[in-house]
Tab-separated table of C-alpha atoms and ligand atoms in Angstrom:
chain	number	residue	atom	x	y	z
A	1	UNK	CA	-85.344	-41.157	130.610
A	2	UNK	CA	-87.510	-43.380	127.818
A	3	UNK	CA	-86.528	-47.001	128.003
A	4	UNK	CA	-86.796	-49.096	124.827
A	5	UNK	CA	-86.565	-53.054	125.589
A	6	UNK	CA	-83.214	-54.772	124.091
A	7	UNK	CA	-86.058	-56.827	122.289
A	8	UNK	CA	-87.047	-54.341	120.034
A	9	UNK	CA	-83.536	-53.328	119.006
A	10	UNK	CA	-82.889	-56.794	118.072
A	11	UNK	CA	-86.026	-57.045	115.843
A	12	UNK	CA	-85.720	-53.686	114.254
A	13	UNK	CA	-82.014	-54.518	113.646
A	14	UNK	CA	-82.740	-57.983	112.268
A	15	UNK	CA	-85.547	-56.277	109.775
A	16	UNK	CA	-83.518	-53.499	108.621
A	17	UNK	CA	-80.692	-56.136	107.511
A	18	UNK	CA	-82.825	-58.215	105.736
A	19	UNK	CA	-84.442	-55.648	103.783
A	20	UNK	CA	-81.371	-53.499	103.379
A	21	UNK	CA	-80.059	-56.906	101.032
A	22	UNK	CA	-83.397	-57.114	99.156
A	23	UNK	CA	-84.546	-53.810	98.477
A	24	UNK	CA	-82.269	-50.985	97.210
A	25	UNK	CA	-83.733	-47.009	98.154
A	26	UNK	CA	-85.765	-45.435	95.664
A	27	UNK	CA	-83.111	-42.655	95.142
A	28	UNK	CA	-80.754	-45.187	93.838
A	29	UNK	CA	-83.460	-47.181	91.710
A	30	UNK	CA	-84.424	-43.857	90.306
A	31	UNK	CA	-80.718	-42.979	89.250
A	32	UNK	CA	-80.430	-46.251	87.330
A	33	UNK	CA	-83.432	-45.382	85.472
A	34	UNK	CA	-82.216	-42.025	84.625
A	35	UNK	CA	-78.687	-43.639	83.876
A	36	UNK	CA	-80.609	-46.232	81.400
A	37	UNK	CA	-82.045	-43.228	79.586
A	38	UNK	CA	-78.913	-40.952	79.263
A	39	UNK	CA	-76.640	-43.787	78.296
A	40	UNK	CA	-75.776	-43.743	74.701
A	41	UNK	CA	-73.339	-46.745	74.905
A	42	UNK	CA	-75.499	-49.679	74.120
A	43	UNK	CA	-73.367	-51.876	76.828
A	44	UNK	CA	-73.531	-49.455	79.444
A	45	UNK	CA	-77.359	-49.331	78.861
A	46	UNK	CA	-77.597	-52.838	79.101
A	47	UNK	CA	-75.659	-52.870	82.470
A	48	UNK	CA	-78.595	-50.173	84.006
A	49	UNK	CA	-80.998	-52.405	82.263
A	50	UNK	CA	-79.545	-55.550	84.340
A	51	UNK	CA	-79.419	-53.578	87.420
A	52	UNK	CA	-82.668	-52.572	87.510
A	53	UNK	CA	-83.706	-56.102	86.593
A	54	UNK	CA	-81.804	-57.541	89.178
A	55	UNK	CA	-83.188	-55.166	92.086
A	56	UNK	CA	-86.753	-55.816	90.973
A	57	UNK	CA	-85.854	-59.703	90.844
A	58	UNK	CA	-84.394	-59.102	94.404
A	59	UNK	CA	-87.757	-57.528	95.813
A	60	UNK	CA	-89.978	-60.146	94.726
A	61	UNK	CA	-88.097	-62.991	95.359
A	62	UNK	CA	-86.208	-62.025	98.699
A	63	UNK	CA	-82.865	-63.221	97.043
A	64	UNK	CA	-80.239	-60.685	98.089
A	65	UNK	CA	-79.232	-57.894	95.690
A	66	UNK	CA	-75.777	-59.227	95.562
A	67	UNK	CA	-74.011	-62.575	96.829
A	68	UNK	CA	-71.617	-60.205	98.945
A	69	UNK	CA	-74.023	-58.922	101.756
A	70	UNK	CA	-71.039	-57.048	102.997
A	71	UNK	CA	-70.346	-56.132	106.325
A	72	UNK	CA	-72.867	-54.657	108.471
A	73	UNK	CA	-72.326	-51.192	109.762
A	74	UNK	CA	-74.404	-48.974	111.609
A	75	UNK	CA	-74.530	-45.391	112.870
A	76	UNK	CA	-76.206	-44.647	116.234
A	77	UNK	CA	-77.575	-41.349	117.436
A	78	UNK	CA	-78.359	-42.167	120.604
A	79	UNK	CA	-80.484	-39.615	122.534
A	80	UNK	CA	-79.004	-38.763	125.927
A	81	UNK	CA	-82.549	-39.408	127.564
A	82	UNK	CA	-82.951	-42.751	125.978
A	83	UNK	CA	-82.005	-46.321	127.214
A	84	UNK	CA	-81.808	-49.653	126.367
A	85	UNK	CA	-83.391	-52.190	129.001
A	86	UNK	CA	-82.163	-56.012	129.196
A	87	UNK	CA	-78.594	-55.807	127.648
A	88	UNK	CA	-76.387	-52.937	126.519
A	89	UNK	CA	-77.259	-51.266	123.042
A	90	UNK	CA	-74.282	-52.780	121.741
A	91	UNK	CA	-75.036	-56.402	122.235
A	92	UNK	CA	-78.466	-55.684	120.989
A	93	UNK	CA	-77.559	-54.422	117.422
A	94	UNK	CA	-75.178	-57.427	117.246
A	95	UNK	CA	-77.664	-59.851	117.986
A	96	UNK	CA	-80.262	-58.218	115.796
A	97	UNK	CA	-77.782	-58.377	113.126
A	98	UNK	CA	-76.482	-62.085	113.476
A	99	UNK	CA	-80.469	-62.996	113.665
A	100	UNK	CA	-81.222	-60.793	110.538
A	101	UNK	CA	-78.009	-62.074	108.449
A	102	UNK	CA	-79.019	-65.996	109.839
A	103	UNK	CA	-82.914	-65.591	109.109
A	104	UNK	CA	-82.360	-63.555	105.921
A	105	UNK	CA	-79.754	-66.636	104.278
A	106	UNK	CA	-77.688	-63.539	103.642
A	107	UNK	CA	-73.991	-64.614	103.121
A	108	UNK	CA	-71.228	-63.839	106.217
A	109	UNK	CA	-68.392	-62.222	105.422
A	110	UNK	CA	-67.048	-61.492	108.624
A	111	UNK	CA	-63.336	-63.311	109.060
A	112	UNK	CA	-60.205	-63.544	111.031
A	113	UNK	CA	-57.645	-61.037	109.322
A	114	UNK	CA	-54.894	-63.563	109.829
A	115	UNK	CA	-56.374	-67.102	109.710
A	116	UNK	CA	-58.996	-65.887	107.283
A	117	UNK	CA	-61.385	-68.355	109.162
A	118	UNK	CA	-65.095	-66.858	109.239
A	119	UNK	CA	-66.466	-65.865	112.041
A	120	UNK	CA	-69.663	-67.440	111.287
A	121	UNK	CA	-71.866	-64.927	112.139
A	122	UNK	CA	-70.991	-62.049	110.393
A	123	UNK	CA	-70.041	-60.429	113.435
A	124	UNK	CA	-69.303	-58.519	115.228
A	125	UNK	CA	-71.081	-55.529	113.723
A	126	UNK	CA	-69.134	-52.552	113.392
A	127	UNK	CA	-71.154	-49.719	115.052
A	128	UNK	CA	-70.352	-45.899	115.691
A	129	UNK	CA	-72.283	-44.013	118.351
A	130	UNK	CA	-72.945	-40.465	118.547
A	131	UNK	CA	-74.728	-39.204	121.817
A	132	UNK	CA	-77.382	-36.275	120.746
A	133	UNK	CA	-79.970	-34.912	123.085
A	134	UNK	CA	-83.782	-36.308	123.217
A	135	UNK	CA	-85.362	-39.844	124.243
A	136	UNK	CA	-84.878	-41.317	120.563
A	137	UNK	CA	-82.690	-43.852	119.194
A	138	UNK	CA	-81.766	-43.447	115.155
A	139	UNK	CA	-79.954	-46.161	113.749
A	140	UNK	CA	-78.758	-46.453	110.230
A	141	UNK	CA	-77.752	-50.110	108.727
A	142	UNK	CA	-75.458	-50.294	105.648
A	143	UNK	CA	-74.443	-53.178	104.091
A	144	UNK	CA	-71.013	-52.531	102.840
A	145	UNK	CA	-69.149	-55.038	100.179
A	146	UNK	CA	-65.560	-55.602	99.897
A	147	UNK	CA	-65.051	-54.784	96.270
A	148	UNK	CA	-65.641	-51.358	96.651
A	149	UNK	CA	-64.079	-51.198	100.380
A	150	UNK	CA	-61.428	-52.356	99.104
A	151	UNK	CA	-61.016	-49.233	96.981
A	152	UNK	CA	-61.030	-46.592	99.422
A	153	UNK	CA	-58.377	-44.328	100.590
A	154	UNK	CA	-57.182	-42.399	103.590
A	155	UNK	CA	-54.610	-39.807	103.015
A	156	UNK	CA	-52.763	-37.352	105.222
A	157	UNK	CA	-52.313	-34.350	103.049
A	158	UNK	CA	-49.906	-31.312	104.170
A	159	UNK	CA	-52.262	-28.358	104.338
A	160	UNK	CA	-50.334	-26.914	101.177
A	161	UNK	CA	-52.068	-29.653	99.632
A	162	UNK	CA	-55.267	-27.486	99.084
A	163	UNK	CA	-58.510	-28.309	97.344
A	164	UNK	CA	-56.489	-28.624	94.058
A	165	UNK	CA	-54.248	-31.688	95.955
A	166	UNK	CA	-57.367	-33.069	97.207
A	167	UNK	CA	-59.559	-33.128	93.945
A	168	UNK	CA	-56.823	-34.463	91.797
A	169	UNK	CA	-56.515	-37.446	94.454
A	170	UNK	CA	-60.411	-38.402	94.444
A	171	UNK	CA	-60.313	-38.549	90.839
A	172	UNK	CA	-57.395	-40.325	90.697
A	173	UNK	CA	-58.537	-42.906	93.256
A	174	UNK	CA	-61.723	-43.399	90.938
A	175	UNK	CA	-60.154	-43.650	87.630
A	176	UNK	CA	-57.392	-46.201	89.292
A	177	UNK	CA	-60.204	-48.163	90.714
A	178	UNK	CA	-62.031	-48.668	87.445
A	179	UNK	CA	-64.195	-51.472	87.324
A	180	UNK	CA	-63.264	-52.844	90.635
A	181	UNK	CA	-65.842	-51.512	92.907
A	182	UNK	CA	-68.573	-52.437	90.184
A	183	UNK	CA	-69.742	-49.087	88.639
A	184	UNK	CA	-71.783	-47.051	88.895
A	185	UNK	CA	-70.355	-45.577	92.181
A	186	UNK	CA	-71.135	-43.340	94.968
A	187	UNK	CA	-68.507	-41.352	96.455
A	188	UNK	CA	-68.463	-40.471	100.003
A	189	UNK	CA	-65.698	-37.853	100.834
A	190	UNK	CA	-64.156	-36.828	104.479
A	191	UNK	CA	-62.146	-33.431	104.585
A	192	UNK	CA	-60.648	-32.491	107.945
A	193	UNK	CA	-61.279	-34.040	111.301
A	194	UNK	CA	-58.153	-36.476	111.914
A	195	UNK	CA	-56.975	-39.739	110.617
A	196	UNK	CA	-60.236	-41.714	111.940
A	197	UNK	CA	-62.738	-39.066	111.859
A	198	UNK	CA	-62.263	-38.401	108.075
A	199	UNK	CA	-62.956	-42.182	107.222
A	200	UNK	CA	-65.895	-42.072	109.737
A	201	UNK	CA	-67.482	-39.199	108.090
A	202	UNK	CA	-66.711	-40.348	104.592
A	203	UNK	CA	-68.695	-43.131	105.032
A	204	UNK	CA	-71.805	-41.563	107.250
A	205	UNK	CA	-71.684	-39.000	103.963
A	206	UNK	CA	-72.642	-41.906	101.711
A	207	UNK	CA	-76.292	-42.266	103.766
A	208	UNK	CA	-77.437	-38.773	102.101
A	209	UNK	CA	-80.205	-38.962	99.609
A	210	UNK	CA	-78.751	-39.034	96.139
A	211	UNK	CA	-80.265	-35.856	94.816
A	212	UNK	CA	-79.668	-33.742	98.140
A	213	UNK	CA	-77.799	-30.593	97.977
A	214	UNK	CA	-75.000	-29.724	100.633
A	215	UNK	CA	-76.237	-27.169	103.055
A	216	UNK	CA	-73.071	-25.215	102.696
A	217	UNK	CA	-73.517	-23.867	99.040
A	218	UNK	CA	-69.629	-23.855	98.553
A	219	UNK	CA	-69.265	-27.831	99.256
A	220	UNK	CA	-72.548	-28.084	97.065
A	221	UNK	CA	-70.276	-26.778	94.148
A	222	UNK	CA	-67.461	-28.765	94.982
A	223	UNK	CA	-69.569	-31.990	95.350
A	224	UNK	CA	-71.288	-31.237	91.541
A	225	UNK	CA	-67.177	-30.523	90.018
A	226	UNK	CA	-66.063	-33.547	91.454
A	227	UNK	CA	-69.080	-35.372	90.119
A	228	UNK	CA	-68.883	-33.706	86.762
A	229	UNK	CA	-65.032	-34.676	86.551
A	230	UNK	CA	-65.084	-38.713	87.582
A	231	UNK	CA	-67.835	-38.693	85.017
A	232	UNK	CA	-65.569	-37.769	82.178
A	233	UNK	CA	-63.387	-40.539	82.939
A	234	UNK	CA	-65.476	-42.775	80.705
A	235	UNK	CA	-65.150	-45.669	83.248
A	236	UNK	CA	-68.779	-46.402	82.971
A	237	UNK	CA	-71.230	-48.854	84.358
A	238	UNK	CA	-69.065	-51.951	85.041
A	239	UNK	CA	-66.017	-50.472	83.535
A	240	UNK	CA	-67.897	-51.072	80.239
A	241	UNK	CA	-67.370	-47.126	79.182
A	242	UNK	CA	-70.148	-44.634	79.448
A	243	UNK	CA	-71.397	-41.107	81.330
A	244	UNK	CA	-72.431	-42.415	84.350
A	245	UNK	CA	-69.226	-43.808	86.543
A	246	UNK	CA	-70.505	-42.315	89.447
A	247	UNK	CA	-74.120	-41.341	90.868
A	248	UNK	CA	-73.220	-38.721	93.495
A	249	UNK	CA	-70.522	-37.076	95.229
A	250	UNK	CA	-71.096	-36.257	98.919
A	251	UNK	CA	-68.755	-34.535	101.004
A	252	UNK	CA	-68.327	-33.974	104.886
A	253	UNK	CA	-66.390	-31.442	106.111
A	254	UNK	CA	-64.813	-30.943	109.760
A	255	UNK	CA	-62.016	-28.558	111.554
A	256	UNK	CA	-58.739	-30.216	111.377
A	257	UNK	CA	-54.945	-29.562	113.129
A	258	UNK	CA	-53.191	-26.787	111.721
A	259	UNK	CA	-50.601	-29.260	110.721
A	260	UNK	CA	-52.807	-31.392	108.697
A	261	UNK	CA	-55.501	-31.598	105.795
A	262	UNK	CA	-56.994	-35.279	106.104
A	263	UNK	CA	-58.626	-37.061	103.238
A	264	UNK	CA	-60.837	-40.225	103.082
A	265	UNK	CA	-62.344	-41.469	99.982
A	266	UNK	CA	-65.004	-44.114	100.891
A	267	UNK	CA	-66.431	-45.945	97.517
A	268	UNK	CA	-69.831	-47.358	97.651
A	269	UNK	CA	-70.509	-49.906	94.842
A	270	UNK	CA	-73.993	-49.565	93.205
A	271	UNK	CA	-75.538	-51.886	95.632
A	272	UNK	CA	-76.141	-49.161	98.091
A	273	UNK	CA	-77.804	-51.238	100.593
A	274	UNK	CA	-78.857	-49.252	103.639
A	275	UNK	CA	-81.930	-48.909	105.818
A	276	UNK	CA	-82.726	-46.602	108.887
A	277	UNK	CA	-85.072	-46.665	112.091
A	278	UNK	CA	-86.216	-44.334	114.752
A	279	UNK	CA	-86.914	-46.149	118.022
B	301	SF4	S1	-68.759	-54.260	95.068
B	301	SF4	FE1	-70.911	-53.974	95.659
B	301	SF4	S2	-71.781	-54.544	93.611
B	301	SF4	FE2	-69.493	-55.862	93.993
B	301	SF4	S3	-69.350	-57.578	94.702
B	301	SF4	FE3	-69.346	-56.194	96.263
B	301	SF4	S4	-71.308	-55.596	97.188
B	301	SF4	FE4	-71.324	-57.056	95.496
């Protein structure tokens, strides 16, 4: 059994929260540069220029990429032969998140759903655990803003809906969302599983590299097909029209009940902030 001090988890999580909110992943930056080149609509070109400038300023000044620093979502792969010493891993991740949001001057967006009173520390962190073989702990942190999350949906289809029904729902969802999720967006799709698994898978799918290909060539084809259809909608960057409504579609598939065909569509805004660490 390998032991990792809780303080290491706290410090690493705090660092991830701060750096995720100040620095976009390189694949997202590359997609902005590509979008700027591709767009013919001057307004769309200008949006990409501003997104690049905003990201560079954030990196240089340490100011957050967006005023909405998001709810902090974590995916954890916990090695069966690893343990955290000093406190439970859930508590350590939460303490690290609180420290990061405090020390990084990041906006705390978490509130009571009824009174709307701010919890004051952006907590509790939303954490999804998977047990995996080995003695390492891998943690992904994602800062998920409210605007794009509000445009996301879970839908329980009858099996007869088939791919045609799912495809139509995903594309209509993006069309109806329009400028609200701050496009250009990423679309995470969970197909199969059950109600909650589809939603979790749709969000986890957003952690894939933008230009990677799904391991199953049939699913990779569906991702390309939906991406092309979304980009014909002409929503464009910030809803001003253009070729780049969506930068990538990522689909996760899981077996489901005979009677159901679950679908989750998780929309991610252009501020696709995430980091990962292996302890
Ligand atoms: S949707 Fe994204 S870019 Fe838009 S305000 Fe929210 S976090 Fe910021």
